[in-house]
């Protein structure tokens, strides 16, 4: 776990101090997408090869669906409440001078 945190901190410092050439910076989105696709593929292969997990997939799927729906509903409700409070306090982005122009 500490290797992940150190890698993230190192990446932040490299970006903050502009230590990468512009050619690499221009392609970071492509590199990140490729790394994400490789990560998802390898995770899928590992999960697919776990026979016990595959046997319990129906039960796990129902529980996962319930957890995901709960997270979505909770997040949406909190964002709605936060936006409502911001509008009432007059700090809504729509009320700034730039937005009125």
PDB file of N, CA and C in Angstrom:
ATOM      1  N   UNK A   1       0.822  -1.196   0.000  1.00  0.00           N
ATOM      2  CA  UNK A   1       0.000   0.000   0.000  1.00  0.00           C
ATOM      3  C   UNK A   1       0.866   1.261   0.000  1.00  0.00           C
ATOM      4  N   UNK A   2       1.970   1.205   0.740  1.00  0.00           N
ATOM      5  CA  UNK A   2       2.823   2.390   0.790  1.00  0.00           C
ATOM      6  C   UNK A   2       3.450   2.676  -0.575  1.00  0.00           C
ATOM      7  N   UNK A   3       3.695   1.644  -1.377  1.00  0.00           N
ATOM      8  CA  UNK A   3       4.247   1.860  -2.717  1.00  0.00           C
ATOM      9  C   UNK A   3       3.270   2.659  -3.574  1.00  0.00           C
ATOM     10  N   UNK A   4       1.985   2.414  -3.417  1.00  0.00           N
ATOM     11  CA  UNK A   4       0.969   3.147  -4.175  1.00  0.00           C
ATOM     12  C   UNK A   4       0.967   4.614  -3.766  1.00  0.00           C
ATOM     13  N   UNK A   5       1.027   4.861  -2.479  1.00  0.00           N
ATOM     14  CA  UNK A   5       1.017   6.244  -1.984  1.00  0.00           C
ATOM     15  C   UNK A   5       2.279   6.975  -2.429  1.00  0.00           C
ATOM     16  N   UNK A   6       3.437   6.313  -2.327  1.00  0.00           N
ATOM     17  CA  UNK A   6       4.683   6.943  -2.760  1.00  0.00           C
ATOM     18  C   UNK A   6       4.658   7.241  -4.257  1.00  0.00           C
ATOM     19  N   UNK A   7       4.115   6.346  -5.054  1.00  0.00           N
ATOM     20  CA  UNK A   7       4.019   6.578  -6.494  1.00  0.00           C
ATOM     21  C   UNK A   7       3.122   7.777  -6.790  1.00  0.00           C
ATOM     22  N   UNK A   8       2.012   7.890  -6.064  1.00  0.00           N
ATOM     23  CA  UNK A   8       1.111   9.026  -6.254  1.00  0.00           C
ATOM     24  C   UNK A   8       1.794  10.331  -5.867  1.00  0.00           C
ATOM     25  N   UNK A   9       2.471  10.344  -4.726  1.00  0.00           N
ATOM     26  CA  UNK A   9       3.176  11.548  -4.271  1.00  0.00           C
ATOM     27  C   UNK A   9       4.266  11.927  -5.273  1.00  0.00           C
ATOM     28  N   UNK A  10       5.014  10.938  -5.755  1.00  0.00           N
ATOM     29  CA  UNK A  10       6.062  11.213  -6.740  1.00  0.00           C
ATOM     30  C   UNK A  10       5.464  11.809  -8.012  1.00  0.00           C
ATOM     31  N   UNK A  11       4.342  11.270  -8.464  1.00  0.00           N
ATOM     32  CA  UNK A  11       3.685  11.806  -9.651  1.00  0.00           C
ATOM     33  C   UNK A  11       3.203  13.233  -9.453  1.00  0.00           C
ATOM     34  N   UNK A  12       2.666  13.515  -8.283  1.00  0.00           N
ATOM     35  CA  UNK A  12       2.212  14.879  -7.986  1.00  0.00           C
ATOM     36  C   UNK A  12       3.394  15.843  -8.019  1.00  0.00           C
ATOM     37  N   UNK A  13       4.514  15.446  -7.411  1.00  0.00           N
ATOM     38  CA  UNK A  13       5.696  16.312  -7.395  1.00  0.00           C
ATOM     39  C   UNK A  13       6.254  16.523  -8.800  1.00  0.00           C
ATOM     40  N   UNK A  14       6.294  15.471  -9.607  1.00  0.00           N
ATOM     41  CA  UNK A  14       6.773  15.601 -10.987  1.00  0.00           C
ATOM     42  C   UNK A  14       5.878  16.565 -11.765  1.00  0.00           C
ATOM     43  N   UNK A  15       4.577  16.442 -11.589  1.00  0.00           N
ATOM     44  CA  UNK A  15       3.656  17.351 -12.271  1.00  0.00           C
ATOM     45  C   UNK A  15       3.748  18.770 -11.747  1.00  0.00           C
ATOM     46  N   UNK A  16       3.864  18.923 -10.439  1.00  0.00           N
ATOM     47  CA  UNK A  16       3.909  20.253  -9.824  1.00  0.00           C
ATOM     48  C   UNK A  16       5.141  21.031 -10.271  1.00  0.00           C
ATOM     49  N   UNK A  17       6.282  20.350 -10.346  1.00  0.00           N
ATOM     50  CA  UNK A  17       7.522  21.019 -10.730  1.00  0.00           C
ATOM     51  C   UNK A  17       7.785  20.953 -12.234  1.00  0.00           C
ATOM     52  N   UNK A  18       6.821  20.510 -13.011  1.00  0.00           N
ATOM     53  CA  UNK A  18       6.903  20.456 -14.484  1.00  0.00           C
ATOM     54  C   UNK A  18       8.181  19.761 -14.951  1.00  0.00           C
ATOM     55  N   UNK A  19       8.418  18.558 -14.466  1.00  0.00           N
ATOM     56  CA  UNK A  19       9.632  17.824 -14.802  1.00  0.00           C
ATOM     57  C   UNK A  19       9.496  16.971 -16.059  1.00  0.00           C
ATOM     58  N   UNK A  20       8.320  16.917 -16.644  1.00  0.00           N
ATOM     59  CA  UNK A  20       8.111  16.123 -17.858  1.00  0.00           C
ATOM     60  C   UNK A  20       8.114  17.023 -19.087  1.00  0.00           C
ATOM     61  N   UNK A  21       8.676  16.549 -20.197  1.00  0.00           N
ATOM     62  CA  UNK A  21       8.632  17.336 -21.436  1.00  0.00           C
ATOM     63  C   UNK A  21       7.189  17.500 -21.931  1.00  0.00           C
ATOM     64  N   UNK A  22       6.959  18.547 -22.687  1.00  0.00           N
ATOM     65  CA  UNK A  22       5.611  18.834 -23.198  1.00  0.00           C
ATOM     66  C   UNK A  22       5.064  17.704 -24.056  1.00  0.00           C
ATOM     67  N   UNK A  23       5.943  17.012 -24.786  1.00  0.00           N
ATOM     68  CA  UNK A  23       5.491  15.908 -25.639  1.00  0.00           C
ATOM     69  C   UNK A  23       4.858  14.802 -24.793  1.00  0.00           C
ATOM     70  N   UNK A  24       5.445  14.506 -23.648  1.00  0.00           N
ATOM     71  CA  UNK A  24       4.883  13.487 -22.755  1.00  0.00           C
ATOM     72  C   UNK A  24       3.624  14.017 -22.087  1.00  0.00           C
ATOM     73  N   UNK A  25       3.656  15.273 -21.652  1.00  0.00           N
ATOM     74  CA  UNK A  25       2.476  15.859 -21.000  1.00  0.00           C
ATOM     75  C   UNK A  25       1.259  15.831 -21.912  1.00  0.00           C
ATOM     76  N   UNK A  26       1.487  16.056 -23.208  1.00  0.00           N
ATOM     77  CA  UNK A  26       0.375  16.071 -24.158  1.00  0.00           C
ATOM     78  C   UNK A  26      -0.265  14.696 -24.307  1.00  0.00           C
ATOM     79  N   UNK A  27       0.475  13.639 -23.992  1.00  0.00           N
ATOM     80  CA  UNK A  27      -0.039  12.280 -24.174  1.00  0.00           C
ATOM     81  C   UNK A  27      -0.368  11.568 -22.868  1.00  0.00           C
ATOM     82  N   UNK A  28      -0.380  12.268 -21.752  1.00  0.00           N
ATOM     83  CA  UNK A  28      -0.653  11.623 -20.468  1.00  0.00           C
ATOM     84  C   UNK A  28      -2.052  11.022 -20.404  1.00  0.00           C
ATOM     85  N   UNK A  29      -3.022  11.661 -21.028  1.00  0.00           N
ATOM     86  CA  UNK A  29      -4.381  11.103 -21.022  1.00  0.00           C
ATOM     87  C   UNK A  29      -4.417   9.748 -21.719  1.00  0.00           C
ATOM     88  N   UNK A  30      -3.710   9.635 -22.822  1.00  0.00           N
ATOM     89  CA  UNK A  30      -3.665   8.359 -23.548  1.00  0.00           C
ATOM     90  C   UNK A  30      -2.973   7.287 -22.706  1.00  0.00           C
ATOM     91  N   UNK A  31      -1.869   7.665 -22.055  1.00  0.00           N
ATOM     92  CA  UNK A  31      -1.148   6.717 -21.207  1.00  0.00           C
ATOM     93  C   UNK A  31      -2.025   6.265 -20.041  1.00  0.00           C
ATOM     94  N   UNK A  32      -2.724   7.218 -19.413  1.00  0.00           N
ATOM     95  CA  UNK A  32      -3.601   6.871 -18.288  1.00  0.00           C
ATOM     96  C   UNK A  32      -4.718   5.932 -18.732  1.00  0.00           C
ATOM     97  N   UNK A  33      -5.298   6.198 -19.890  1.00  0.00           N
ATOM     98  CA  UNK A  33      -6.367   5.343 -20.403  1.00  0.00           C
ATOM     99  C   UNK A  33      -5.843   3.935 -20.694  1.00  0.00           C
ATOM    100  N   UNK A  34      -4.669   3.843 -21.308  1.00  0.00           N
ATOM    101  CA  UNK A  34      -4.094   2.528 -21.602  1.00  0.00           C
ATOM    102  C   UNK A  34      -3.798   1.767 -20.311  1.00  0.00           C
ATOM    103  N   UNK A  35      -3.268   2.462 -19.307  1.00  0.00           N
ATOM    104  CA  UNK A  35      -2.971   1.815 -18.027  1.00  0.00           C
ATOM    105  C   UNK A  35      -4.257   1.352 -17.346  1.00  0.00           C
ATOM    106  N   UNK A  36      -5.308   2.159 -17.436  1.00  0.00           N
ATOM    107  CA  UNK A  36      -6.591   1.789 -16.841  1.00  0.00           C
ATOM    108  C   UNK A  36      -7.180   0.561 -17.529  1.00  0.00           C
ATOM    109  N   UNK A  37      -7.116   0.530 -18.846  1.00  0.00           N
ATOM    110  CA  UNK A  37      -7.630  -0.625 -19.591  1.00  0.00           C
ATOM    111  C   UNK A  37      -6.853  -1.884 -19.220  1.00  0.00           C
ATOM    112  N   UNK A  38      -5.534  -1.784 -19.123  1.00  0.00           N
ATOM    113  CA  UNK A  38      -4.713  -2.931 -18.729  1.00  0.00           C
ATOM    114  C   UNK A  38      -5.057  -3.390 -17.312  1.00  0.00           C
ATOM    115  N   UNK A  39      -5.257  -2.444 -16.405  1.00  0.00           N
ATOM    116  CA  UNK A  39      -5.627  -2.783 -15.030  1.00  0.00           C
ATOM    117  C   UNK A  39      -6.969  -3.506 -14.984  1.00  0.00           C
ATOM    118  N   UNK A  40      -7.972  -2.984 -15.691  1.00  0.00           N
ATOM    119  CA  UNK A  40      -9.288  -3.615 -15.701  1.00  0.00           C
ATOM    120  C   UNK A  40      -9.232  -5.005 -16.332  1.00  0.00           C
ATOM    121  N   UNK A  41      -8.447  -5.154 -17.395  1.00  0.00           N
ATOM    122  CA  UNK A  41      -8.301  -6.459 -18.040  1.00  0.00           C
ATOM    123  C   UNK A  41      -7.681  -7.470 -17.080  1.00  0.00           C
ATOM    124  N   UNK A  42      -6.610  -7.058 -16.407  1.00  0.00           N
ATOM    125  CA  UNK A  42      -5.941  -7.996 -15.493  1.00  0.00           C
ATOM    126  C   UNK A  42      -6.823  -8.326 -14.293  1.00  0.00           C
ATOM    127  N   UNK A  43      -7.586  -7.364 -13.803  1.00  0.00           N
ATOM    128  CA  UNK A  43      -8.515  -7.642 -12.705  1.00  0.00           C
ATOM    129  C   UNK A  43      -9.602  -8.606 -13.164  1.00  0.00           C
ATOM    130  N   UNK A  44     -10.124  -8.406 -14.363  1.00  0.00           N
ATOM    131  CA  UNK A  44     -11.142  -9.302 -14.906  1.00  0.00           C
ATOM    132  C   UNK A  44     -10.618 -10.714 -15.084  1.00  0.00           C
ATOM    133  N   UNK A  45      -9.388 -10.840 -15.559  1.00  0.00           N
ATOM    134  CA  UNK A  45      -8.791 -12.168 -15.732  1.00  0.00           C
ATOM    135  C   UNK A  45      -8.609 -12.860 -14.386  1.00  0.00           C
ATOM    136  N   UNK A  46      -8.186 -12.113 -13.383  1.00  0.00           N
ATOM    137  CA  UNK A  46      -8.002 -12.698 -12.050  1.00  0.00           C
ATOM    138  C   UNK A  46      -9.345 -13.119 -11.460  1.00  0.00           C
ATOM    139  N   UNK A  47     -10.351 -12.265 -11.583  1.00  0.00           N
ATOM    140  CA  UNK A  47     -11.674 -12.612 -11.057  1.00  0.00           C
ATOM    141  C   UNK A  47     -12.270 -13.798 -11.812  1.00  0.00           C
ATOM    142  N   UNK A  48     -12.112 -13.816 -13.122  1.00  0.00           N
ATOM    143  CA  UNK A  48     -12.658 -14.902 -13.926  1.00  0.00           C
ATOM    144  C   UNK A  48     -12.020 -16.247 -13.643  1.00  0.00           C
ATOM    145  N   UNK A  49     -10.781 -16.242 -13.192  1.00  0.00           N
ATOM    146  CA  UNK A  49     -10.097 -17.506 -12.903  1.00  0.00           C
ATOM    147  C   UNK A  49     -10.388 -18.034 -11.500  1.00  0.00           C
ATOM    148  N   UNK A  50     -11.088 -17.263 -10.681  1.00  0.00           N
ATOM    149  CA  UNK A  50     -11.423 -17.690  -9.311  1.00  0.00           C
ATOM    150  C   UNK A  50     -12.732 -18.485  -9.359  1.00  0.00           C
ATOM    151  N   UNK A  51     -12.634 -19.804  -9.276  1.00  0.00           N
ATOM    152  CA  UNK A  51     -13.807 -20.683  -9.403  1.00  0.00           C
ATOM    153  C   UNK A  51     -14.818 -20.465  -8.277  1.00  0.00           C
ATOM    154  N   UNK A  52     -14.344 -20.263  -7.050  1.00  0.00           N
ATOM    155  CA  UNK A  52     -15.259 -20.074  -5.928  1.00  0.00           C
ATOM    156  C   UNK A  52     -16.050 -18.767  -6.102  1.00  0.00           C
ATOM    157  N   UNK A  53     -15.372 -17.733  -6.566  1.00  0.00           N
ATOM    158  CA  UNK A  53     -16.046 -16.460  -6.803  1.00  0.00           C
ATOM    159  C   UNK A  53     -17.095 -16.601  -7.897  1.00  0.00           C
ATOM    160  N   UNK A  54     -16.743 -17.298  -8.963  1.00  0.00           N
ATOM    161  CA  UNK A  54     -17.684 -17.471 -10.065  1.00  0.00           C
ATOM    162  C   UNK A  54     -18.910 -18.262  -9.628  1.00  0.00           C
ATOM    163  N   UNK A  55     -18.739 -19.206  -8.702  1.00  0.00           N
ATOM    164  CA  UNK A  55     -19.871 -19.993  -8.205  1.00  0.00           C
ATOM    165  C   UNK A  55     -20.812 -19.143  -7.363  1.00  0.00           C
ATOM    166  N   UNK A  56     -20.294 -18.120  -6.708  1.00  0.00           N
ATOM    167  CA  UNK A  56     -21.104 -17.262  -5.835  1.00  0.00           C
ATOM    168  C   UNK A  56     -21.503 -15.963  -6.517  1.00  0.00           C
ATOM    169  N   UNK A  57     -21.287 -15.862  -7.803  1.00  0.00           N
ATOM    170  CA  UNK A  57     -21.505 -14.612  -8.524  1.00  0.00           C
ATOM    171  C   UNK A  57     -22.936 -14.101  -8.426  1.00  0.00           C
ATOM    172  N   UNK A  58     -23.923 -14.985  -8.448  1.00  0.00           N
ATOM    173  CA  UNK A  58     -25.317 -14.557  -8.348  1.00  0.00           C
ATOM    174  C   UNK A  58     -25.594 -13.827  -7.047  1.00  0.00           C
ATOM    175  N   UNK A  59     -25.191 -14.390  -5.933  1.00  0.00           N
ATOM    176  CA  UNK A  59     -25.402 -13.762  -4.632  1.00  0.00           C
ATOM    177  C   UNK A  59     -24.596 -12.472  -4.505  1.00  0.00           C
ATOM    178  N   UNK A  60     -23.347 -12.518  -4.943  1.00  0.00           N
ATOM    179  CA  UNK A  60     -22.496 -11.328  -4.864  1.00  0.00           C
ATOM    180  C   UNK A  60     -23.064 -10.218  -5.737  1.00  0.00           C
ATOM    181  N   UNK A  61     -23.603 -10.584  -6.900  1.00  0.00           N
ATOM    182  CA  UNK A  61     -24.170  -9.585  -7.803  1.00  0.00           C
ATOM    183  C   UNK A  61     -25.342  -8.850  -7.190  1.00  0.00           C
ATOM    184  N   UNK A  62     -26.214  -9.563  -6.502  1.00  0.00           N
ATOM    185  CA  UNK A  62     -27.373  -8.932  -5.860  1.00  0.00           C
ATOM    186  C   UNK A  62     -26.917  -7.988  -4.757  1.00  0.00           C
ATOM    187  N   UNK A  63     -25.965  -8.450  -3.938  1.00  0.00           N
ATOM    188  CA  UNK A  63     -25.456  -7.601  -2.862  1.00  0.00           C
ATOM    189  C   UNK A  63     -24.740  -6.373  -3.425  1.00  0.00           C
ATOM    190  N   UNK A  64     -23.972  -6.560  -4.480  1.00  0.00           N
ATOM    191  CA  UNK A  64     -23.254  -5.450  -5.105  1.00  0.00           C
ATOM    192  C   UNK A  64     -24.216  -4.437  -5.706  1.00  0.00           C
ATOM    193  N   UNK A  65     -25.276  -4.920  -6.326  1.00  0.00           N
ATOM    194  CA  UNK A  65     -26.277  -4.023  -6.892  1.00  0.00           C
ATOM    195  C   UNK A  65     -26.909  -3.175  -5.798  1.00  0.00           C
ATOM    196  N   UNK A  66     -27.263  -3.797  -4.687  1.00  0.00           N
ATOM    197  CA  UNK A  66     -27.838  -3.046  -3.570  1.00  0.00           C
ATOM    198  C   UNK A  66     -26.879  -2.005  -3.030  1.00  0.00           C
ATOM    199  N   UNK A  67     -25.619  -2.356  -2.904  1.00  0.00           N
ATOM    200  CA  UNK A  67     -24.611  -1.420  -2.413  1.00  0.00           C
ATOM    201  C   UNK A  67     -24.415  -0.264  -3.392  1.00  0.00           C
ATOM    202  N   UNK A  68     -24.355  -0.573  -4.682  1.00  0.00           N
ATOM    203  CA  UNK A  68     -24.164   0.466  -5.692  1.00  0.00           C
ATOM    204  C   UNK A  68     -25.349   1.425  -5.735  1.00  0.00           C
ATOM    205  N   UNK A  69     -26.564   0.885  -5.702  1.00  0.00           N
ATOM    206  CA  UNK A  69     -27.758   1.740  -5.718  1.00  0.00           C
ATOM    207  C   UNK A  69     -27.784   2.624  -4.476  1.00  0.00           C
ATOM    208  N   UNK A  70     -27.451   2.070  -3.329  1.00  0.00           N
ATOM    209  CA  UNK A  70     -27.420   2.859  -2.094  1.00  0.00           C
ATOM    210  C   UNK A  70     -26.403   3.990  -2.188  1.00  0.00           C
ATOM    211  N   UNK A  71     -25.233   3.705  -2.735  1.00  0.00           N
ATOM    212  CA  UNK A  71     -24.204   4.731  -2.880  1.00  0.00           C
ATOM    213  C   UNK A  71     -24.650   5.831  -3.834  1.00  0.00           C
ATOM    214  N   UNK A  72     -25.290   5.458  -4.929  1.00  0.00           N
ATOM    215  CA  UNK A  72     -25.761   6.448  -5.903  1.00  0.00           C
ATOM    216  C   UNK A  72     -26.849   7.321  -5.302  1.00  0.00           C
ATOM    217  N   UNK A  73     -27.818   6.706  -4.639  1.00  0.00           N
ATOM    218  CA  UNK A  73     -28.915   7.465  -4.027  1.00  0.00           C
ATOM    219  C   UNK A  73     -28.375   8.386  -2.939  1.00  0.00           C
ATOM    220  N   UNK A  74     -27.487   7.876  -2.097  1.00  0.00           N
ATOM    221  CA  UNK A  74     -26.917   8.694  -1.029  1.00  0.00           C
ATOM    222  C   UNK A  74     -26.107   9.855  -1.563  1.00  0.00           C
ATOM    223  N   UNK A  75     -25.279   9.610  -2.561  1.00  0.00           N
ATOM    224  CA  UNK A  75     -24.465  10.676  -3.150  1.00  0.00           C
ATOM    225  C   UNK A  75     -25.333  11.732  -3.812  1.00  0.00           C
ATOM    226  N   UNK A  76     -26.345  11.296  -4.543  1.00  0.00           N
ATOM    227  CA  UNK A  76     -27.246  12.237  -5.206  1.00  0.00           C
ATOM    228  C   UNK A  76     -27.986  13.090  -4.187  1.00  0.00           C
ATOM    229  N   UNK A  77     -28.452  12.489  -3.114  1.00  0.00           N
ATOM    230  CA  UNK A  77     -29.161  13.235  -2.074  1.00  0.00           C
ATOM    231  C   UNK A  77     -28.245  14.256  -1.412  1.00  0.00           C
ATOM    232  N   UNK A  78     -27.008  13.877  -1.129  1.00  0.00           N
ATOM    233  CA  UNK A  78     -26.078  14.817  -0.504  1.00  0.00           C
ATOM    234  C   UNK A  78     -25.729  15.974  -1.434  1.00  0.00           C
ATOM    235  N   UNK A  79     -25.518  15.697  -2.711  1.00  0.00           N
ATOM    236  CA  UNK A  79     -25.227  16.769  -3.666  1.00  0.00           C
ATOM    237  C   UNK A  79     -26.424  17.699  -3.796  1.00  0.00           C
ATOM    238  N   UNK A  80     -27.624  17.151  -3.824  1.00  0.00           N
ATOM    239  CA  UNK A  80     -28.836  17.966  -3.900  1.00  0.00           C
ATOM    240  C   UNK A  80     -28.931  18.885  -2.682  1.00  0.00           C
ATOM    241  N   UNK A  81     -28.725  18.328  -1.495  1.00  0.00           N
ATOM    242  CA  UNK A  81     -28.795  19.137  -0.269  1.00  0.00           C
ATOM    243  C   UNK A  81     -27.706  20.203  -0.256  1.00  0.00           C
ATOM    244  N   UNK A  82     -26.497  19.846  -0.667  1.00  0.00           N
ATOM    245  CA  UNK A  82     -25.390  20.795  -0.700  1.00  0.00           C
ATOM    246  C   UNK A  82     -25.694  21.940  -1.668  1.00  0.00           C
ATOM    247  N   UNK A  83     -26.207  21.616  -2.855  1.00  0.00           N
ATOM    248  CA  UNK A  83     -26.535  22.648  -3.842  1.00  0.00           C
ATOM    249  C   UNK A  83     -27.632  23.561  -3.323  1.00  0.00           C
ATOM    250  N   UNK A  84     -28.604  22.995  -2.629  1.00  0.00           N
ATOM    251  CA  UNK A  84     -29.692  23.792  -2.077  1.00  0.00           C
ATOM    252  C   UNK A  84     -29.167  24.773  -1.030  1.00  0.00           C
ATOM    253  N   UNK A  85     -28.277  24.311  -0.162  1.00  0.00           N
ATOM    254  CA  UNK A  85     -27.690  25.182   0.860  1.00  0.00           C
ATOM    255  C   UNK A  85     -26.855  26.270   0.206  1.00  0.00           C
ATOM    256  N   UNK A  86     -26.080  25.931  -0.821  1.00  0.00           N
ATOM    257  CA  UNK A  86     -25.255  26.937  -1.512  1.00  0.00           C
ATOM    258  C   UNK A  86     -26.121  28.000  -2.177  1.00  0.00           C
ATOM    259  N   UNK A  87     -27.246  27.581  -2.763  1.00  0.00           N
ATOM    260  CA  UNK A  87     -28.133  28.557  -3.394  1.00  0.00           C
ATOM    261  C   UNK A  87     -28.728  29.494  -2.363  1.00  0.00           C
ATOM    262  N   UNK A  88     -29.127  28.965  -1.226  1.00  0.00           N
ATOM    263  CA  UNK A  88     -29.719  29.799  -0.179  1.00  0.00           C
ATOM    264  C   UNK A  88     -28.710  30.776   0.406  1.00  0.00           C
ATOM    265  N   UNK A  89     -27.454  30.375   0.498  1.00  0.00           N
ATOM    266  CA  UNK A  89     -26.438  31.243   1.096  1.00  0.00           C
ATOM    267  C   UNK A  89     -25.923  32.277   0.103  1.00  0.00           C
ATOM    268  N   UNK A  90     -26.317  32.182  -1.151  1.00  0.00           N
ATOM    269  CA  UNK A  90     -25.884  33.141  -2.154  1.00  0.00           C
ATOM    270  C   UNK A  90     -24.503  32.850  -2.705  1.00  0.00           C
ATOM    271  N   UNK A  91     -23.953  31.690  -2.416  1.00  0.00           N
ATOM    272  CA  UNK A  91     -22.619  31.339  -2.895  1.00  0.00           C
ATOM    273  C   UNK A  91     -22.679  30.396  -4.082  1.00  0.00           C
ATOM    274  N   UNK A  92     -23.807  30.322  -4.729  1.00  0.00           N
ATOM    275  CA  UNK A  92     -23.955  29.439  -5.871  1.00  0.00           C
ATOM    276  C   UNK A  92     -23.162  29.995  -7.049  1.00  0.00           C
ATOM    277  N   UNK A  93     -22.502  29.152  -7.838  1.00  0.00           N
ATOM    278  CA  UNK A  93     -21.743  29.637  -8.992  1.00  0.00           C
ATOM    279  C   UNK A  93     -22.599  30.426  -9.978  1.00  0.00           C
ATOM    280  N   UNK A  94     -23.894  30.154 -10.030  1.00  0.00           N
ATOM    281  CA  UNK A  94     -24.759  30.871 -10.953  1.00  0.00           C
ATOM    282  C   UNK A  94     -24.944  32.329 -10.542  1.00  0.00           C
ATOM    283  N   UNK A  95     -24.642  32.673  -9.306  1.00  0.00           N
ATOM    284  CA  UNK A  95     -24.869  34.025  -8.824  1.00  0.00           C
ATOM    285  C   UNK A  95     -23.627  34.893  -8.872  1.00  0.00           C
ATOM    286  N   UNK A  96     -22.508  34.406  -9.398  1.00  0.00           N
ATOM    287  CA  UNK A  96     -21.304  35.216  -9.475  1.00  0.00           C
ATOM    288  C   UNK A  96     -21.431  36.215 -10.613  1.00  0.00           C
ATOM    289  N   UNK A  97     -20.632  37.266 -10.566  1.00  0.00           N
ATOM    290  CA  UNK A  97     -20.702  38.307 -11.588  1.00  0.00           C
ATOM    291  C   UNK A  97     -20.386  37.755 -12.972  1.00  0.00           C
ATOM    292  N   UNK A  98     -19.413  36.853 -13.048  1.00  0.00           N
ATOM    293  CA  UNK A  98     -19.041  36.293 -14.345  1.00  0.00           C
ATOM    294  C   UNK A  98     -20.194  35.507 -14.958  1.00  0.00           C
ATOM    295  N   UNK A  99     -20.949  34.812 -14.131  1.00  0.00           N
ATOM    296  CA  UNK A  99     -22.052  33.997 -14.633  1.00  0.00           C
ATOM    297  C   UNK A  99     -23.216  34.859 -15.094  1.00  0.00           C
ATOM    298  N   UNK A 100     -23.376  36.065 -14.503  1.00  0.00           N
ATOM    299  CA  UNK A 100     -24.487  36.942 -14.875  1.00  0.00           C
ATOM    300  C   UNK A 100     -24.259  37.614 -16.221  1.00  0.00           C
ATOM    301  N   UNK A 101     -23.009  37.718 -16.664  1.00  0.00           N
ATOM    302  CA  UNK A 101     -22.703  38.412 -17.925  1.00  0.00           C
ATOM    303  C   UNK A 101     -23.117  37.622 -19.125  1.00  0.00           C
TER     304      UNK A 101
END
